XYZ file of C-alpha atoms in Angstrom:
655
model
C 0.000 0.000 0.000
C 2.838 2.363 0.883
C 4.462 1.729 -2.498
C 1.257 2.518 -4.312
C 0.698 5.758 -2.441
C 4.301 6.832 -2.882
C 3.848 6.071 -6.560
C 0.887 8.450 -6.663
C 2.931 11.132 -4.940
C 5.788 10.705 -7.404
C 3.299 11.035 -10.233
C 2.140 14.312 -8.682
C 5.661 15.692 -8.588
C 6.654 14.363 -12.017
C 3.640 15.797 -13.737
C 4.009 19.028 -11.824
C 7.615 19.474 -12.917
C 6.540 19.162 -16.554
C 3.546 21.481 -16.459
C 3.815 23.720 -13.403
C 4.034 26.990 -15.318
C 1.210 26.000 -17.667
C -1.009 25.035 -14.762
C -0.514 28.355 -13.016
C -1.223 30.205 -16.242
C -4.371 28.108 -16.785
C -5.617 29.150 -13.369
C -4.918 32.874 -13.775
C -5.634 33.692 -17.422
C -8.364 32.676 -19.835
C -7.355 29.665 -21.901
C -9.776 28.295 -24.516
C -11.058 24.930 -23.370
C -9.639 25.139 -19.870
C -11.722 23.696 -17.056
C -13.611 26.276 -14.986
C -14.543 25.448 -11.373
C -18.160 26.553 -11.845
C -18.706 24.620 -15.054
C -18.692 20.896 -15.816
C -17.161 19.415 -18.972
C -20.498 19.247 -20.706
C -21.144 22.937 -20.236
C -23.655 22.560 -17.417
C -23.367 23.736 -13.860
C -22.207 20.913 -11.605
C -24.573 19.075 -9.317
C -23.387 18.331 -5.816
C -24.476 15.744 -3.318
C -23.567 18.139 -0.552
C -22.263 21.667 -0.671
C -21.371 23.635 -3.764
C -18.735 22.078 -5.997
C -15.095 22.953 -5.918
C -12.252 21.591 -8.055
C -11.101 18.320 -6.554
C -7.310 18.244 -6.709
C -5.655 15.038 -7.777
C -2.373 13.660 -9.066
C -1.353 13.784 -12.672
C -0.131 11.116 -15.011
C 2.702 11.139 -17.521
C 4.148 7.740 -18.397
C 6.179 7.567 -21.573
C 4.285 4.886 -23.460
C 1.229 5.784 -25.567
C -0.840 3.140 -27.292
C -1.802 4.146 -30.797
C -5.338 4.265 -31.981
C -7.033 5.031 -28.686
C -8.153 8.542 -29.493
C -8.176 8.407 -33.277
C -11.360 6.637 -34.264
C -14.972 7.509 -33.582
C -16.572 5.250 -31.008
C -20.147 4.041 -31.222
C -22.658 5.632 -28.866
C -26.206 5.117 -27.660
C -28.931 6.842 -29.660
C -30.188 8.421 -26.414
C -29.692 8.228 -22.654
C -32.763 6.038 -22.087
C -31.298 3.277 -24.269
C -28.310 3.049 -21.928
C -30.539 2.814 -18.860
C -32.784 0.190 -20.466
C -29.772 -1.816 -21.638
C -28.324 -1.809 -18.109
C -31.679 -2.967 -16.738
C -31.889 -5.717 -19.375
C -28.336 -6.803 -18.495
C -28.464 -6.605 -14.707
C -32.127 -7.461 -14.129
C -32.129 -10.875 -15.732
C -31.566 -14.539 -15.079
C -29.393 -13.663 -12.106
C -32.563 -12.500 -10.360
C -35.219 -14.902 -11.597
C -33.115 -18.011 -12.128
C -30.091 -17.833 -9.817
C -31.287 -15.873 -6.789
C -34.095 -18.271 -5.722
C -32.008 -21.449 -5.819
C -29.064 -19.719 -4.105
C -31.432 -18.561 -1.355
C -32.883 -22.068 -1.036
C -29.451 -23.654 -0.718
C -28.431 -21.147 1.965
C -31.419 -21.266 4.273
C -33.955 -18.900 2.716
C -34.206 -15.975 5.129
C -30.677 -16.746 6.325
C -29.460 -15.649 2.910
C -31.544 -12.493 2.422
C -29.860 -10.478 5.211
C -26.271 -11.100 3.994
C -27.426 -10.484 0.441
C -28.815 -7.038 1.294
C -25.719 -6.139 3.336
C -23.390 -7.203 0.524
C -25.542 -5.338 -1.986
C -25.120 -2.092 -0.020
C -21.413 -2.504 0.770
C -20.248 -4.198 -2.443
C -22.857 -4.212 -5.205
C -23.923 -0.586 -5.291
C -20.432 0.978 -4.869
C -18.814 -1.306 -7.460
C -21.651 -0.809 -9.950
C -21.265 2.972 -9.757
C -17.478 2.642 -9.885
C -17.511 0.615 -13.092
C -20.032 2.944 -14.712
C -17.746 5.888 -13.916
C -14.630 4.295 -15.388
C -16.348 3.214 -18.587
C -17.995 6.566 -19.286
C -14.974 8.637 -18.283
C -12.516 6.794 -20.520
C -14.777 5.526 -23.365
C -12.754 2.321 -23.207
C -13.799 -1.324 -22.973
C -13.132 -3.636 -20.049
C -9.477 -4.236 -21.020
C -8.387 -0.857 -22.414
C -9.887 0.845 -19.361
C -6.787 -0.307 -17.473
C -4.766 2.288 -19.359
C -4.868 4.037 -15.973
C -2.474 1.287 -14.775
C -1.291 -0.842 -17.726
C 0.480 -3.407 -15.575
C -2.917 -4.486 -14.208
C -4.558 -4.985 -17.598
C -4.643 -8.732 -16.945
C -7.592 -8.090 -14.606
C -9.626 -7.099 -17.644
C -8.529 -10.154 -19.620
C -9.350 -12.476 -16.722
C -12.803 -10.935 -16.396
C -13.370 -11.323 -20.135
C -12.468 -15.015 -19.811
C -15.027 -15.436 -17.013
C -17.599 -13.522 -19.072
C -16.981 -15.832 -22.018
C -17.630 -18.893 -19.864
C -20.851 -17.427 -18.491
C -21.981 -16.474 -22.001
C -21.696 -20.063 -23.229
C -23.778 -21.619 -20.468
C -26.305 -18.775 -20.261
C -27.121 -19.506 -23.897
C -27.876 -23.122 -22.970
C -30.372 -21.856 -20.396
C -32.013 -20.025 -23.279
C -32.174 -23.363 -25.093
C -33.988 -24.884 -22.112
C -36.512 -22.062 -22.039
C -37.157 -22.427 -25.770
C -37.807 -26.143 -25.314
C -40.325 -25.399 -22.564
C -41.813 -22.605 -24.674
C -42.543 -25.057 -27.494
C -43.866 -27.686 -25.064
C -46.282 -25.079 -23.694
C -48.386 -25.340 -26.858
C -49.476 -28.945 -26.116
C -53.173 -29.333 -25.207
C -52.030 -30.612 -21.797
C -48.777 -29.317 -20.350
C -46.415 -32.328 -20.575
C -44.926 -31.765 -17.118
C -48.300 -31.512 -15.380
C -48.913 -35.263 -15.047
C -46.929 -38.349 -14.002
C -45.792 -41.112 -16.351
C -46.175 -44.736 -15.391
C -42.417 -45.317 -15.384
C -41.954 -42.657 -12.679
C -43.726 -44.841 -10.133
C -45.766 -44.060 -7.043
C -43.270 -41.435 -5.804
C -44.466 -39.048 -8.511
C -46.954 -36.317 -7.626
C -48.946 -34.643 -10.404
C -48.066 -30.983 -10.782
C -51.466 -30.258 -12.292
C -54.575 -29.333 -10.293
C -55.683 -32.010 -7.803
C -58.891 -32.617 -5.981
C -58.892 -31.804 -2.274
C -59.794 -35.400 -1.411
C -56.720 -36.717 -3.188
C -54.432 -34.204 -1.509
C -55.783 -35.263 1.872
C -55.161 -38.935 1.093
C -51.452 -38.209 0.657
C -50.997 -37.495 4.369
C -48.296 -39.651 5.910
C -47.029 -40.873 2.540
C -43.743 -38.954 2.847
C -42.222 -36.357 0.552
C -42.952 -37.061 -3.091
C -41.368 -35.687 -6.256
C -43.460 -33.564 -8.578
C -44.011 -34.505 -12.190
C -42.424 -31.146 -13.142
C -39.153 -32.239 -11.531
C -39.305 -35.695 -13.135
C -39.990 -34.085 -16.506
C -37.033 -31.699 -16.243
C -34.578 -34.329 -15.029
C -35.627 -37.356 -17.090
C -37.007 -35.898 -20.319
C -35.452 -32.460 -20.836
C -31.971 -33.067 -19.397
C -31.891 -36.876 -19.637
C -29.655 -36.462 -16.606
C -27.214 -39.162 -15.546
C -26.476 -40.242 -11.998
C -22.767 -39.498 -12.521
C -20.278 -38.534 -15.223
C -17.689 -41.154 -14.348
C -18.295 -42.843 -17.713
C -18.563 -39.623 -19.734
C -21.077 -36.844 -20.300
C -22.957 -38.412 -23.231
C -24.151 -36.816 -26.461
C -26.071 -33.553 -26.908
C -29.844 -33.604 -27.117
C -30.842 -32.784 -30.705
C -33.817 -30.691 -29.587
C -31.708 -28.624 -27.167
C -28.930 -28.311 -29.757
C -31.466 -26.886 -32.209
C -32.867 -24.533 -29.550
C -29.316 -23.429 -28.707
C -28.726 -22.537 -32.360
C -31.917 -20.449 -32.398
C -30.812 -18.648 -29.222
C -27.442 -17.706 -30.717
C -29.049 -16.556 -33.975
C -31.293 -14.183 -32.006
C -28.360 -12.913 -29.892
C -26.258 -12.317 -33.001
C -29.176 -10.603 -34.741
C -29.622 -8.125 -31.883
C -25.882 -7.400 -31.795
C -25.495 -7.196 -35.576
C -25.291 -3.395 -35.713
C -23.687 -2.910 -32.306
C -25.286 -0.705 -29.662
C -27.510 0.923 -32.281
C -29.503 -2.307 -32.678
C -29.163 -3.673 -29.131
C -30.279 -0.304 -27.721
C -33.525 -0.462 -29.659
C -34.219 -3.993 -28.398
C -33.537 -2.980 -24.794
C -36.964 -1.379 -24.291
C -38.750 -4.693 -24.763
C -36.012 -6.747 -23.071
C -36.170 -4.577 -19.926
C -39.898 -3.999 -19.462
C -41.802 -7.070 -20.700
C -40.612 -9.473 -17.938
C -42.265 -7.410 -15.193
C -45.710 -7.863 -16.689
C -45.411 -11.647 -16.495
C -43.777 -11.632 -13.059
C -46.658 -9.657 -11.558
C -49.138 -12.199 -12.976
C -47.127 -15.067 -11.491
C -46.891 -13.263 -8.151
C -50.674 -13.063 -7.873
C -51.026 -16.723 -8.780
C -48.255 -17.936 -6.454
C -49.649 -16.091 -3.423
C -53.113 -17.514 -4.068
C -51.877 -21.107 -3.680
C -52.536 -22.967 -0.385
C -49.494 -22.861 1.911
C -47.821 -20.080 -0.083
C -47.442 -17.742 2.882
C -45.509 -20.386 4.834
C -42.987 -20.444 2.007
C -42.769 -16.656 1.881
C -42.200 -16.517 5.655
C -39.398 -19.068 5.277
C -37.860 -16.783 2.658
C -38.147 -13.587 4.707
C -37.608 -14.847 8.281
C -33.955 -14.227 9.307
C -31.897 -17.016 10.856
C -29.313 -15.005 12.730
C -26.943 -17.878 13.505
C -26.401 -18.338 9.762
C -24.676 -14.951 9.629
C -21.580 -16.606 11.145
C -21.285 -19.095 8.276
C -18.837 -17.808 5.625
C -20.473 -19.962 2.925
C -23.592 -17.814 3.163
C -21.571 -14.621 2.706
C -19.644 -16.141 -0.177
C -22.941 -17.077 -1.825
C -24.209 -13.517 -1.249
C -21.136 -11.965 -2.894
C -21.277 -14.246 -5.923
C -25.017 -13.666 -6.255
C -24.479 -9.891 -6.256
C -21.816 -10.347 -8.944
C -24.167 -12.367 -11.114
C -27.245 -10.298 -10.400
C -25.717 -6.885 -11.120
C -23.178 -8.257 -13.631
C -20.366 -6.405 -11.831
C -16.683 -7.352 -11.997
C -17.150 -9.014 -15.382
C -16.475 -5.934 -17.524
C -20.038 -5.656 -18.833
C -20.954 -2.435 -17.004
C -17.704 -0.771 -18.051
C -18.411 -1.744 -21.650
C -21.977 -0.376 -21.713
C -20.978 2.877 -19.996
C -18.131 3.383 -22.483
C -20.736 4.144 -25.186
C -22.255 7.015 -23.153
C -21.846 10.688 -23.871
C -19.238 12.118 -21.535
C -21.502 14.224 -19.312
C -24.315 11.693 -18.837
C -25.665 11.512 -15.251
C -24.711 7.937 -14.362
C -25.073 8.631 -10.639
C -28.832 8.614 -11.168
C -28.760 5.563 -13.442
C -26.620 3.526 -11.048
C -29.106 4.130 -8.231
C -32.067 3.225 -10.446
C -30.566 -0.044 -11.684
C -29.278 -1.275 -8.311
C -32.598 -0.500 -6.613
C -34.614 -2.174 -9.362
C -32.299 -5.182 -9.285
C -32.866 -5.658 -5.556
C -36.616 -5.331 -5.977
C -36.630 -7.920 -8.773
C -34.579 -10.425 -6.770
C -36.916 -10.139 -3.793
C -39.959 -10.365 -6.071
C -38.592 -13.546 -7.665
C -37.860 -14.957 -4.224
C -41.415 -14.331 -3.037
C -42.803 -16.065 -6.146
C -40.518 -19.100 -5.888
C -40.873 -19.586 -2.130
C -44.616 -19.109 -2.375
C -44.611 -22.032 -4.798
C -42.340 -24.053 -2.499
C -44.726 -23.380 0.368
C -47.512 -24.834 -1.753
C -45.395 -27.899 -2.570
C -44.799 -28.430 1.153
C -48.537 -28.133 1.717
C -49.207 -30.712 -1.008
C -46.670 -33.060 0.598
C -48.005 -32.468 4.138
C -44.642 -31.313 5.452
C -43.360 -28.134 7.086
C -39.790 -28.556 5.780
C -39.741 -26.099 2.881
C -36.170 -26.927 1.886
C -36.920 -30.632 1.379
C -39.731 -30.389 -1.157
C -37.523 -29.799 -4.209
C -33.876 -30.250 -5.134
C -31.882 -27.043 -5.287
C -29.495 -26.132 -8.041
C -29.808 -24.320 -11.354
C -32.825 -26.420 -12.345
C -35.039 -24.933 -9.641
C -36.505 -22.313 -11.967
C -37.328 -25.065 -14.451
C -39.117 -27.071 -11.765
C -40.892 -24.716 -9.364
C -42.127 -22.210 -11.937
C -43.541 -24.883 -14.307
C -45.095 -26.650 -11.315
C -46.952 -23.471 -10.352
C -48.082 -22.844 -13.907
C -49.412 -26.404 -14.151
C -51.743 -25.645 -11.220
C -53.488 -22.856 -13.127
C -57.052 -23.996 -13.757
C -57.645 -21.376 -16.447
C -55.503 -21.530 -19.613
C -52.242 -22.773 -18.069
C -50.780 -22.975 -21.588
C -51.160 -19.207 -21.997
C -49.366 -18.459 -18.737
C -46.691 -21.009 -19.615
C -46.062 -19.379 -22.975
C -45.823 -15.941 -21.315
C -43.531 -17.167 -18.552
C -41.008 -18.914 -20.768
C -41.081 -16.039 -23.219
C -40.288 -13.780 -20.255
C -37.469 -16.068 -19.123
C -36.089 -16.130 -22.642
C -36.251 -12.335 -22.888
C -34.445 -11.982 -19.548
C -31.728 -14.349 -20.692
C -31.340 -12.658 -24.053
C -30.896 -9.279 -22.351
C -28.122 -10.661 -20.144
C -26.508 -12.631 -22.959
C -26.464 -9.687 -25.350
C -24.649 -7.643 -22.700
C -22.036 -10.317 -22.033
C -21.451 -11.117 -25.705
C -21.202 -7.370 -26.427
C -18.456 -7.165 -23.799
C -16.497 -9.837 -25.687
C -17.040 -8.132 -29.042
C -15.977 -4.743 -27.637
C -12.691 -6.180 -26.355
C -12.031 -7.841 -29.714
C -12.859 -4.682 -31.688
C -10.708 -2.566 -29.373
C -7.779 -4.898 -30.051
C -8.427 -5.411 -33.765
C -10.002 -2.198 -34.987
C -10.044 -3.270 -38.651
C -12.573 -6.045 -38.027
C -16.187 -5.346 -38.952
C -18.770 -5.683 -36.208
C -20.746 -8.422 -37.957
C -17.693 -10.650 -38.410
C -16.880 -10.416 -34.700
C -20.494 -11.134 -33.716
C -20.774 -14.154 -36.030
C -17.473 -15.527 -34.726
C -18.598 -15.217 -31.103
C -21.922 -16.897 -31.915
C -20.287 -19.869 -33.671
C -17.704 -20.455 -30.939
C -20.324 -19.975 -28.224
C -22.656 -22.467 -29.889
C -20.124 -25.286 -30.161
C -18.834 -24.758 -26.620
C -22.418 -24.704 -25.352
C -23.185 -28.131 -26.788
C -21.429 -29.802 -23.860
C -24.018 -28.331 -21.480
C -26.956 -29.935 -23.326
C -25.627 -33.461 -22.810
C -26.872 -35.837 -20.067
C -23.878 -34.753 -17.978
C -24.158 -31.093 -18.893
C -25.386 -29.861 -15.515
C -22.396 -31.508 -13.827
C -20.092 -29.494 -16.110
C -22.076 -26.298 -15.628
C -21.775 -26.617 -11.866
C -18.027 -27.211 -12.184
C -17.095 -24.341 -14.514
C -19.496 -21.982 -12.757
C -17.587 -22.433 -9.487
C -13.970 -22.717 -10.641
C -14.037 -20.715 -13.864
C -16.461 -17.947 -12.945
C -17.401 -17.281 -9.308
C -13.971 -17.931 -7.756
C -12.123 -16.108 -10.542
C -14.545 -13.175 -10.416
C -14.120 -12.792 -6.648
C -10.313 -12.800 -6.769
C -10.132 -10.444 -9.754
C -12.686 -8.137 -8.138
C -10.325 -7.704 -5.179
C -7.479 -6.901 -7.575
C -9.730 -4.458 -9.438
C -10.764 -2.564 -6.323
C -7.245 -2.350 -4.902
C -5.933 -1.166 -8.273
C -8.546 1.564 -8.599
C -8.625 2.652 -4.949
C -4.919 2.554 -4.069
C -2.893 2.533 -7.292
C -4.974 4.976 -9.309
C -6.436 6.435 -6.122
C -9.892 7.221 -4.773
C -8.887 10.859 -4.735
C -8.085 10.826 -8.445
C -11.299 8.988 -9.222
C -13.392 11.527 -7.312
C -11.597 14.314 -9.170
C -12.507 12.623 -12.468
C -16.144 12.284 -11.390
C -16.381 15.969 -10.575
C -14.804 16.939 -13.878
C -17.111 14.631 -15.847
C -20.535 15.137 -14.272
C -19.983 17.887 -11.701
C -20.872 15.717 -8.696
C -18.833 15.623 -5.497
C -18.498 12.003 -4.371
C -20.064 11.217 -1.008
C -18.168 9.768 1.944
C -20.179 6.523 1.600
C -18.661 5.748 -1.795
C -15.164 6.890 -0.798
C -15.019 4.629 2.271
C -16.582 1.661 0.467
C -14.211 1.913 -2.495
C -11.085 2.352 -0.399
C -11.691 0.181 2.664
C -15.004 -1.574 3.278
C -15.622 -3.294 -0.061
C -12.137 -4.745 -0.687
C -11.739 -5.814 2.962
C -15.147 -7.507 3.032
C -14.414 -9.383 -0.164
C -10.932 -10.363 0.991
C -12.309 -11.656 4.299
C -14.931 -13.746 2.522
C -12.297 -15.170 0.166
C -9.996 -16.152 3.043
C -12.822 -17.785 5.018
C -13.945 -19.665 1.926
C -10.457 -21.040 1.261
C -9.911 -22.005 4.895
C -13.241 -23.838 5.126
C -13.136 -25.197 1.566
C -14.971 -28.449 0.923
C -14.848 -30.343 -2.387
C -17.527 -29.184 -4.804
C -20.503 -31.500 -5.331
C -23.435 -31.637 -7.700
C -26.437 -32.849 -5.738
C -24.898 -35.868 -3.943
C -22.253 -36.598 -6.566
C -18.565 -36.076 -5.753
C -16.344 -35.423 -8.753
C -13.264 -37.516 -9.453
C -9.965 -36.116 -8.178
C -8.743 -35.304 -11.686
C -11.785 -33.114 -12.234
C -10.916 -31.021 -9.186
C -7.364 -30.631 -10.525
C -8.812 -29.374 -13.807
C -11.066 -26.991 -11.893
C -8.237 -25.406 -9.935
C -6.148 -25.152 -13.112
C -9.048 -23.275 -14.697
C -9.129 -20.914 -11.706
C -5.360 -20.433 -11.861
C -5.551 -19.664 -15.573
C -8.197 -16.993 -15.004
C -6.437 -15.323 -12.075
C -3.027 -15.827 -13.701
C -3.957 -13.377 -16.451
C -2.902 -10.621 -14.049
C 0.719 -11.825 -14.065
C 0.694 -12.884 -17.714
C -0.234 -9.425 -19.033
C 1.919 -7.576 -16.492
C 5.097 -8.827 -18.197
C 4.570 -7.089 -21.583
C 3.407 -3.936 -19.778
C 6.777 -3.767 -18.003
C 8.731 -4.601 -21.160
C 7.100 -1.664 -23.004
C 8.697 0.817 -20.619
C 11.900 2.663 -21.692
C 14.814 0.232 -21.821
C 17.256 2.661 -20.186
C 15.371 2.348 -16.889
C 16.207 -0.294 -14.316
C 13.816 -3.187 -13.661
C 12.183 -1.652 -10.580
C 11.851 1.713 -12.295
C 10.162 0.051 -15.283
C 7.770 -1.810 -12.987
C 6.988 1.441 -11.196
C 6.345 3.210 -14.502
C 4.000 0.406 -15.605
C 1.692 1.295 -12.709
C 1.300 4.872 -13.985
C -1.500 5.975 -16.360
C -0.749 6.338 -20.059
C -0.344 9.959 -21.196
C -3.621 9.846 -23.140
C -5.617 8.462 -20.219
C -8.851 10.382 -19.873
C -11.781 11.426 -22.057
C -11.684 10.177 -25.650
C -12.628 13.537 -27.151
C -9.377 15.478 -27.820
C -10.745 18.857 -26.693
C -12.236 17.423 -23.514
C -8.954 15.617 -22.873
C -7.076 18.927 -23.064
C -9.454 20.531 -20.572
C -9.070 17.510 -18.301
C -5.266 17.691 -18.416
C -5.348 21.368 -17.469
C -7.755 20.522 -14.659
C -5.308 17.878 -13.409
C -2.428 20.313 -13.552
C -4.320 22.775 -11.363
C -4.866 20.044 -8.818
C -1.185 19.087 -8.900
C -0.201 22.674 -8.187
C -2.351 22.645 -5.062
C -1.034 19.232 -4.011
C 2.535 20.544 -3.735
C 1.757 22.200 -0.422
C 0.228 19.171 1.317
C 1.959 17.079 3.959
C 3.538 13.896 2.632
C 3.721 11.370 5.491
C 2.246 7.946 4.758
C -0.693 8.464 7.111
C -1.506 11.832 5.595
C -1.411 10.234 2.139
C -3.812 7.491 3.208
C -6.154 10.014 4.804
C -5.929 12.309 1.790
C -6.641 9.446 -0.645
C -9.875 8.501 1.132
C -11.178 11.826 2.390
C -9.531 14.036 -0.219
């Protein structure tokens, strides 16, 4: 930490020595394009969270290496501000809420999970979401190029892109599942609403039952619904283990997967211009269907017992690190933070857009949607417990990713009036939610590729991603596909995302500096950053995530899928996958150091690689000039501040 702060101080002095006279002139005479304290970069008067705005001083940046092509070409942009907001809603309010949140809550004790989730959302989710929006909009760079503020840490961006790529492939297979259910919804009788003879006496019809039959089931033990049998035996064709291989893909799911990728590619075909138009429908339609399902779920017998199980806190669970780990990973998935997606979307904004407002809207709506989905799912689980004459909510259905494909269809099957109509609406909603998330993640990949290879046309990149994503996704539609999904989700995504998120926050808060970031915010949108964000970015968020990571590693238990324990070689592969993702930080640090001037010593070159590139800042050349003058003014003021380590730490956080 001391090295990083000293590095910031040296940057201050180095930049000051180069531009001291110019900075004093910029503050005393009128220079065209120079930043004025009472005017933001977009020509509007600044808005402050507290008192009136004042120029936030911050260190400068002047490393020798400039990457060509960053400022030269025109970047795409949203047609209007609403498209950005709707796209963020479609990305963040998606399957992470409706699909992942309920089964994660079920596996972690229902109400025992909600309290940690809300705490983590406030201390991690909201600050990081706003942080990534700021970086993307300020720099107009994708999730890799954004690390021009500290090139040696660019591997964080590459590691997050790798995790995003993995998520993209298996999210598309979830779209294939929803399409299969969507087609099945047109049968005269919903095929999962009744038991087959081969499922035996343990099967319980998901469709409407007479009260007399439900009463006769008393004392017969917990039974499995036909919806669960249908998902496991017919849709997935799931195996008991993968010791003898994963099997061959289902032709129907392979076809549905191809349709999903064609739709994703079609929406992305013209970049943000086409995806922005689709965002209105992708963001708003799901809420119509969810409200219908909410009314139906709460009208089922026993539903309120399930909802109470979901909302009633179990305070002793707060001491279990697994619950906190699950809360952090759920926030990552739900808000899509620390994967590069938010940075990518914000990079297409106009420079002065008010993202402070948008960040609050999206994070609040995301929380509401997760809780709404939880009430619906646990209301259904309460009804299943009622049907099975048990009070143990957690025992009525198997957890895991398939929960949304069991509990939701089971509830729909109980509709006495046109269940097919509600089924069609629900799976269309689920598909729309997934498409919104998938378009965002695939767009992140395409942005990174186009930033690296600017000569490539957008459609060629999109088609390439779709083809690769399709063939990789085929392994998830095999009889052993859910075993693989569980494996790569843990080792290749959640663990990697948590570790890289810690690196990301430390890099931004202590290498680039919270003080610098707050200065950039004020220059861009004229808002003084509140103490809540400063403390979370610098201290609370990284420490909370680091603590959860340490506890998780100390109390690590081998990953299982249901009751199946993977072979030892599979765990070795899993940890190698994690090491490959996290190892991107070291891998890309080496060329960043080698690019520094050869006349410098090794430690001097490493130190230089932590400094921002000279063209770091707004992409517009005129705005960049104003920003550089603004930085120089701040550096002039910083010369007269005390320089002990404790004063530097205090100054970085409280500015």
